[in-house]
mmCIF file of C-alpha atoms in Angstrom:
data_model
loop_
_atom_site.group_PDB
_atom_site.id
_atom_site.type_symbol
_atom_site.label_atom_id
_atom_site.label_comp_id
_atom_site.label_asym_id
_atom_site.label_seq_id
_atom_site.Cartn_x
_atom_site.Cartn_y
_atom_site.Cartn_z
ATOM 1 C CA UNK A 1 53.067 -38.324 14.889
ATOM 2 C CA UNK A 2 50.511 -39.960 12.702
ATOM 3 C CA UNK A 3 50.398 -41.961 9.493
ATOM 4 C CA UNK A 4 49.631 -39.897 6.417
ATOM 5 C CA UNK A 5 46.616 -41.846 5.291
ATOM 6 C CA UNK A 6 45.035 -41.608 8.716
ATOM 7 C CA UNK A 7 45.153 -37.833 8.473
ATOM 8 C CA UNK A 8 43.623 -38.033 5.003
ATOM 9 C CA UNK A 9 40.896 -40.332 6.304
ATOM 10 C CA UNK A 10 40.006 -37.713 8.931
ATOM 11 C CA UNK A 11 39.792 -34.991 6.302
ATOM 12 C CA UNK A 12 37.645 -37.145 4.053
ATOM 13 C CA UNK A 13 35.207 -37.629 6.929
ATOM 14 C CA UNK A 14 35.074 -33.947 7.435
ATOM 15 C CA UNK A 15 46.974 -42.122 20.825
ATOM 16 C CA UNK A 16 42.703 -50.052 34.029
ATOM 17 C CA UNK A 17 45.935 -48.175 35.002
ATOM 18 C CA UNK A 18 48.919 -50.088 36.251
ATOM 19 C CA UNK A 19 50.593 -48.322 39.150
ATOM 20 C CA UNK A 20 48.099 -45.456 39.211
ATOM 21 C CA UNK A 21 45.131 -44.449 41.324
ATOM 22 C CA UNK A 22 41.706 -45.504 40.142
ATOM 23 C CA UNK A 23 38.591 -43.419 40.672
ATOM 24 C CA UNK A 24 34.974 -44.521 40.832
ATOM 25 C CA UNK A 25 33.167 -42.024 38.658
ATOM 26 C CA UNK A 26 30.444 -41.841 36.075
ATOM 27 C CA UNK A 27 31.687 -41.740 32.475
ATOM 28 C CA UNK A 28 31.240 -38.555 30.513
ATOM 29 C CA UNK A 29 28.090 -38.689 28.404
ATOM 30 C CA UNK A 30 28.167 -36.953 25.023
ATOM 31 C CA UNK A 31 24.966 -37.166 22.990
ATOM 32 C CA UNK A 32 26.153 -35.544 19.758
ATOM 33 C CA UNK A 33 28.230 -37.211 17.039
ATOM 34 C CA UNK A 34 31.226 -38.309 19.097
ATOM 35 C CA UNK A 35 33.519 -38.658 16.110
ATOM 36 C CA UNK A 36 33.501 -34.910 15.504
ATOM 37 C CA UNK A 37 32.143 -33.210 18.615
ATOM 38 C CA UNK A 38 33.597 -34.890 21.692
ATOM 39 C CA UNK A 39 36.846 -32.974 21.579
ATOM 40 C CA UNK A 40 34.972 -29.681 21.297
ATOM 41 C CA UNK A 41 32.308 -30.344 23.953
ATOM 42 C CA UNK A 42 34.573 -31.423 26.791
ATOM 43 C CA UNK A 43 35.652 -28.889 29.377
ATOM 44 C CA UNK A 44 38.713 -30.194 31.218
ATOM 45 C CA UNK A 45 38.991 -34.000 30.835
ATOM 46 C CA UNK A 46 41.454 -33.955 33.733
ATOM 47 C CA UNK A 47 39.156 -31.965 36.015
ATOM 48 C CA UNK A 48 37.724 -35.042 37.749
ATOM 49 C CA UNK A 49 41.190 -36.248 38.715
ATOM 50 C CA UNK A 50 42.938 -33.546 40.781
ATOM 51 C CA UNK A 51 45.551 -35.999 42.065
ATOM 52 C CA UNK A 52 46.906 -36.259 38.527
ATOM 53 C CA UNK A 53 47.461 -32.518 38.193
ATOM 54 C CA UNK A 54 50.665 -32.794 40.217
ATOM 55 C CA UNK A 55 53.845 -34.783 39.725
ATOM 56 C CA UNK A 56 56.050 -34.484 42.802
ATOM 57 C CA UNK A 57 58.540 -37.311 42.815
ATOM 58 C CA UNK A 58 62.111 -38.074 41.761
ATOM 59 C CA UNK A 59 63.241 -34.540 42.565
ATOM 60 C CA UNK A 60 60.552 -32.859 40.460
ATOM 61 C CA UNK A 61 57.577 -30.722 41.430
ATOM 62 C CA UNK A 62 55.464 -30.289 38.317
ATOM 63 C CA UNK A 63 51.945 -29.041 37.708
ATOM 64 C CA UNK A 64 49.959 -30.559 34.851
ATOM 65 C CA UNK A 65 47.245 -28.834 32.869
ATOM 66 C CA UNK A 66 44.933 -30.183 30.186
ATOM 67 C CA UNK A 67 43.515 -27.850 27.561
ATOM 68 C CA UNK A 68 42.668 -27.418 23.909
ATOM 69 C CA UNK A 69 45.235 -25.794 21.661
ATOM 70 C CA UNK A 70 43.042 -22.688 21.417
ATOM 71 C CA UNK A 71 43.720 -22.049 25.116
ATOM 72 C CA UNK A 72 47.510 -22.128 24.772
ATOM 73 C CA UNK A 73 49.442 -18.896 24.398
ATOM 74 C CA UNK A 74 51.729 -18.351 21.417
ATOM 75 C CA UNK A 75 54.874 -18.743 23.520
ATOM 76 C CA UNK A 76 53.822 -22.210 24.685
ATOM 77 C CA UNK A 77 52.881 -23.242 21.152
ATOM 78 C CA UNK A 78 56.274 -22.115 19.848
ATOM 79 C CA UNK A 79 57.971 -24.045 22.659
ATOM 80 C CA UNK A 80 55.956 -27.163 21.786
ATOM 81 C CA UNK A 81 57.012 -26.957 18.139
ATOM 82 C CA UNK A 82 60.693 -26.353 18.917
ATOM 83 C CA UNK A 83 60.805 -29.212 21.437
ATOM 84 C CA UNK A 84 59.143 -31.549 18.952
ATOM 85 C CA UNK A 85 61.573 -30.469 16.242
ATOM 86 C CA UNK A 86 64.597 -30.955 18.514
ATOM 87 C CA UNK A 87 63.477 -34.418 19.582
ATOM 88 C CA UNK A 88 62.012 -35.710 16.328
ATOM 89 C CA UNK A 89 63.523 -34.102 13.225
ATOM 90 C CA UNK A 90 66.325 -36.636 12.771
ATOM 91 C CA UNK A 91 63.942 -39.560 13.333
ATOM 92 C CA UNK A 92 61.590 -38.202 10.672
ATOM 93 C CA UNK A 93 64.480 -37.700 8.257
ATOM 94 C CA UNK A 94 65.388 -41.369 8.719
ATOM 95 C CA UNK A 95 61.859 -42.425 7.734
ATOM 96 C CA UNK A 96 59.950 -42.505 4.455
ATOM 97 C CA UNK A 97 58.113 -39.320 5.486
ATOM 98 C CA UNK A 98 60.952 -36.865 5.958
ATOM 99 C CA UNK A 99 60.726 -33.768 8.148
ATOM 100 C CA UNK A 100 58.230 -31.120 6.982
ATOM 101 C CA UNK A 101 58.131 -28.121 9.296
ATOM 102 C CA UNK A 102 54.984 -26.519 7.943
ATOM 103 C CA UNK A 103 52.993 -29.749 8.126
ATOM 104 C CA UNK A 104 54.202 -30.459 11.651
ATOM 105 C CA UNK A 105 53.318 -26.978 12.872
ATOM 106 C CA UNK A 106 49.866 -27.259 11.286
ATOM 107 C CA UNK A 107 49.371 -30.617 12.974
ATOM 108 C CA UNK A 108 50.352 -29.235 16.374
ATOM 109 C CA UNK A 109 47.993 -26.253 16.015
ATOM 110 C CA UNK A 110 45.008 -28.036 14.475
ATOM 111 C CA UNK A 111 41.787 -26.911 16.172
ATOM 112 C CA UNK A 112 41.081 -30.495 17.297
ATOM 113 C CA UNK A 113 44.339 -30.741 19.224
ATOM 114 C CA UNK A 114 44.348 -31.223 22.996
ATOM 115 C CA UNK A 115 47.421 -30.897 25.203
ATOM 116 C CA UNK A 116 48.761 -32.056 28.510
ATOM 117 C CA UNK A 117 51.410 -29.537 29.559
ATOM 118 C CA UNK A 118 53.713 -30.164 32.529
ATOM 119 C CA UNK A 119 55.282 -27.054 34.065
ATOM 120 C CA UNK A 120 58.001 -26.640 36.671
ATOM 121 C CA UNK A 121 57.850 -24.490 39.807
ATOM 122 C CA UNK A 122 58.589 -21.384 37.720
ATOM 123 C CA UNK A 123 55.702 -22.224 35.356
ATOM 124 C CA UNK A 124 58.121 -23.064 32.536
ATOM 125 C CA UNK A 125 56.835 -25.906 30.320
ATOM 126 C CA UNK A 126 58.981 -29.045 30.467
ATOM 127 C CA UNK A 127 56.841 -31.780 28.872
ATOM 128 C CA UNK A 128 53.862 -32.115 26.549
ATOM 129 C CA UNK A 129 51.408 -34.602 25.181
ATOM 130 C CA UNK A 130 49.430 -33.761 22.039
ATOM 131 C CA UNK A 131 46.297 -35.891 21.671
ATOM 132 C CA UNK A 132 42.876 -35.924 20.045
ATOM 133 C CA UNK A 133 39.548 -37.708 20.415
ATOM 134 C CA UNK A 134 38.889 -39.482 17.144
ATOM 135 C CA UNK A 135 37.492 -42.474 15.279
ATOM 136 C CA UNK A 136 39.823 -45.067 13.765
ATOM 137 C CA UNK A 137 38.339 -47.811 11.592
ATOM 138 C CA UNK A 138 35.051 -47.574 13.462
ATOM 139 C CA UNK A 139 36.609 -47.444 16.941
ATOM 140 C CA UNK A 140 36.329 -44.337 19.102
ATOM 141 C CA UNK A 141 39.875 -43.703 20.265
ATOM 142 C CA UNK A 142 42.102 -41.253 22.040
ATOM 143 C CA UNK A 143 44.943 -40.760 19.562
ATOM 144 C CA UNK A 144 48.283 -39.676 21.019
ATOM 145 C CA UNK A 145 50.259 -37.636 18.485
ATOM 146 C CA UNK A 146 53.238 -36.552 20.573
ATOM 147 C CA UNK A 147 54.887 -37.248 23.921
ATOM 148 C CA UNK A 148 57.817 -34.836 24.214
ATOM 149 C CA UNK A 149 60.005 -34.138 27.250
ATOM 150 C CA UNK A 150 62.801 -31.698 27.942
ATOM 151 C CA UNK A 151 66.093 -33.479 28.615
ATOM 152 C CA UNK A 152 66.164 -32.416 32.264
ATOM 153 C CA UNK A 153 62.938 -34.251 33.163
ATOM 154 C CA UNK A 154 63.572 -37.518 31.333
ATOM 155 C CA UNK A 155 63.961 -40.880 33.072
ATOM 156 C CA UNK A 156 62.072 -39.625 36.119
ATOM 157 C CA UNK A 157 58.686 -41.185 35.416
ATOM 158 C CA UNK A 158 57.111 -38.111 33.819
ATOM 159 C CA UNK A 159 56.413 -39.675 30.429
ATOM 160 C CA UNK A 160 54.840 -42.768 31.961
ATOM 161 C CA UNK A 161 52.686 -40.618 34.231
ATOM 162 C CA UNK A 162 51.422 -38.515 31.322
ATOM 163 C CA UNK A 163 50.519 -41.551 29.227
ATOM 164 C CA UNK A 164 48.702 -43.049 32.217
ATOM 165 C CA UNK A 165 46.655 -39.849 32.318
ATOM 166 C CA UNK A 166 45.709 -40.456 28.679
ATOM 167 C CA UNK A 167 44.485 -43.920 29.569
ATOM 168 C CA UNK A 168 42.497 -42.516 32.474
ATOM 169 C CA UNK A 169 40.831 -39.908 30.263
ATOM 170 C CA UNK A 170 40.169 -42.477 27.532
ATOM 171 C CA UNK A 171 38.271 -44.592 30.057
ATOM 172 C CA UNK A 172 36.320 -41.623 31.404
ATOM 173 C CA UNK A 173 35.139 -40.657 27.905
ATOM 174 C CA UNK A 174 34.359 -44.258 26.899
ATOM 175 C CA UNK A 175 36.987 -44.430 24.180
ATOM 176 C CA UNK A 176 37.841 -47.949 23.041
ATOM 177 C CA UNK A 177 41.614 -47.527 23.190
ATOM 178 C CA UNK A 178 44.597 -45.209 23.239
ATOM 179 C CA UNK A 179 46.448 -45.288 19.912
ATOM 180 C CA UNK A 180 49.801 -43.919 18.805
ATOM 181 C CA UNK A 181 52.362 -44.219 16.030
ATOM 182 C CA UNK A 182 56.024 -44.923 16.794
ATOM 183 C CA UNK A 183 59.067 -45.236 14.553
ATOM 184 C CA UNK A 184 60.700 -48.652 14.653
ATOM 185 C CA UNK A 185 64.118 -46.994 14.735
ATOM 186 C CA UNK A 186 63.142 -44.941 17.786
ATOM 187 C CA UNK A 187 64.182 -47.874 19.949
ATOM 188 C CA UNK A 188 63.834 -46.121 23.297
ATOM 189 C CA UNK A 189 60.269 -44.974 22.626
ATOM 190 C CA UNK A 190 59.266 -48.322 21.144
ATOM 191 C CA UNK A 191 60.542 -50.206 24.184
ATOM 192 C CA UNK A 192 58.946 -47.648 26.530
ATOM 193 C CA UNK A 193 55.459 -48.119 25.102
ATOM 194 C CA UNK A 194 55.717 -51.878 24.600
ATOM 195 C CA UNK A 195 57.420 -52.854 27.867
ATOM 196 C CA UNK A 196 56.815 -50.116 30.434
ATOM 197 C CA UNK A 197 53.259 -49.262 29.349
ATOM 198 C CA UNK A 198 52.183 -52.581 27.812
ATOM 199 C CA UNK A 199 50.952 -51.219 24.502
ATOM 200 C CA UNK A 200 50.380 -53.840 21.812
ATOM 201 C CA UNK A 201 50.875 -53.718 18.068
ATOM 202 C CA UNK A 202 47.503 -52.601 16.750
ATOM 203 C CA UNK A 203 45.597 -54.598 14.156
ATOM 204 C CA UNK A 204 45.805 -51.579 11.821
ATOM 205 C CA UNK A 205 49.612 -51.446 12.017
ATOM 206 C CA UNK A 206 51.419 -52.162 8.732
ATOM 207 C CA UNK A 207 53.160 -55.244 10.156
ATOM 208 C CA UNK A 208 49.745 -56.785 10.908
ATOM 209 C CA UNK A 209 47.492 -55.405 8.177
ATOM 210 C CA UNK A 210 50.033 -56.084 5.428
ATOM 211 C CA UNK A 211 49.246 -52.805 3.688
ATOM 212 C CA UNK A 212 52.903 -51.767 3.421
ATOM 213 C CA UNK A 213 56.174 -53.391 2.491
ATOM 214 C CA UNK A 214 58.396 -54.963 5.127
ATOM 215 C CA UNK A 215 60.629 -51.877 5.194
ATOM 216 C CA UNK A 216 57.858 -49.627 6.564
ATOM 217 C CA UNK A 217 59.516 -47.599 9.319
ATOM 218 C CA UNK A 218 56.683 -47.340 11.850
ATOM 219 C CA UNK A 219 54.249 -49.353 13.931
ATOM 220 C CA UNK A 220 50.829 -48.379 15.251
ATOM 221 C CA UNK A 221 50.500 -49.317 18.915
ATOM 222 C CA UNK A 222 47.423 -49.328 21.120
ATOM 223 C CA UNK A 223 46.173 -50.140 24.584
ATOM 224 C CA UNK A 224 42.510 -50.913 25.073
ATOM 225 C CA UNK A 225 40.347 -49.378 27.757
ATOM 226 C CA UNK A 226 37.672 -51.186 29.750
ATOM 227 C CA UNK A 227 35.271 -50.213 26.947
ATOM 228 C CA UNK A 228 37.411 -51.759 24.214
ATOM 229 C CA UNK A 229 36.431 -55.019 22.618
ATOM 230 C CA UNK A 230 38.955 -57.756 22.078
ATOM 231 C CA UNK A 231 40.924 -57.178 18.867
ATOM 232 C CA UNK A 232 39.023 -58.186 15.764
ATOM 233 C CA UNK A 233 39.779 -58.370 12.085
ATOM 234 C CA UNK A 234 38.500 -55.638 9.814
ATOM 235 C CA UNK A 235 37.474 -56.333 6.264
ATOM 236 C CA UNK A 236 40.601 -55.133 4.549
ATOM 237 C CA UNK A 237 42.621 -52.301 6.015
ATOM 238 C CA UNK A 238 41.260 -48.918 6.941
ATOM 239 C CA UNK A 239 41.783 -46.699 3.899
ATOM 240 C CA UNK A 240 45.364 -47.868 3.617
ATOM 241 C CA UNK A 241 48.171 -46.955 5.958
ATOM 242 C CA UNK A 242 50.754 -45.373 3.733
ATOM 243 C CA UNK A 243 51.190 -43.989 0.236
#
């Protein structure tokens, strides 16, 4: 999920790991324009961390793959859309955005999209993360669009593990922070990111930037990497946050 204006801003210009293993490795070096090419030049951002390609705890034995959307088969893409629709349609309908199937499917299949896919022992997908490497208000970020889990693998640590992988990859590619958008009325998700994963309300979030009315239904959350500066004030807000 992402704020509308942030998507428009993209188009005009053309989200330390607690409780996880830490690796001593050299950061990925990308010499081209990182704002547009990083996501296309990377091979497997998870390749340097084989220990994170398995989740075998709490009664689960999952394998985790990281790939661009162009490497996913149609069946997996359809599953990703249907799971997102099942989990999110009502929440969207309760927001100022509403649920728009065509726009959501286009977002999920955008050529810049990357995925973490968790599969069970029968290779059936059970959880996904949709993310992209991007630039937000001058900061190079890993933007998390979706974290979606099948009911049968919830409350077993899978979601936390997948988001920790995002933070690991954000550090390895020298991103400044991991960023995501969450509905205020999605209380479980909001508490999960704020309390369990220690995300903070980002300076570009409507409640901080003041670009929206008090009844805006979402917050932008972020967690900085070791390459991220301390939060600073931008001159104005970044192209607005809602319309």
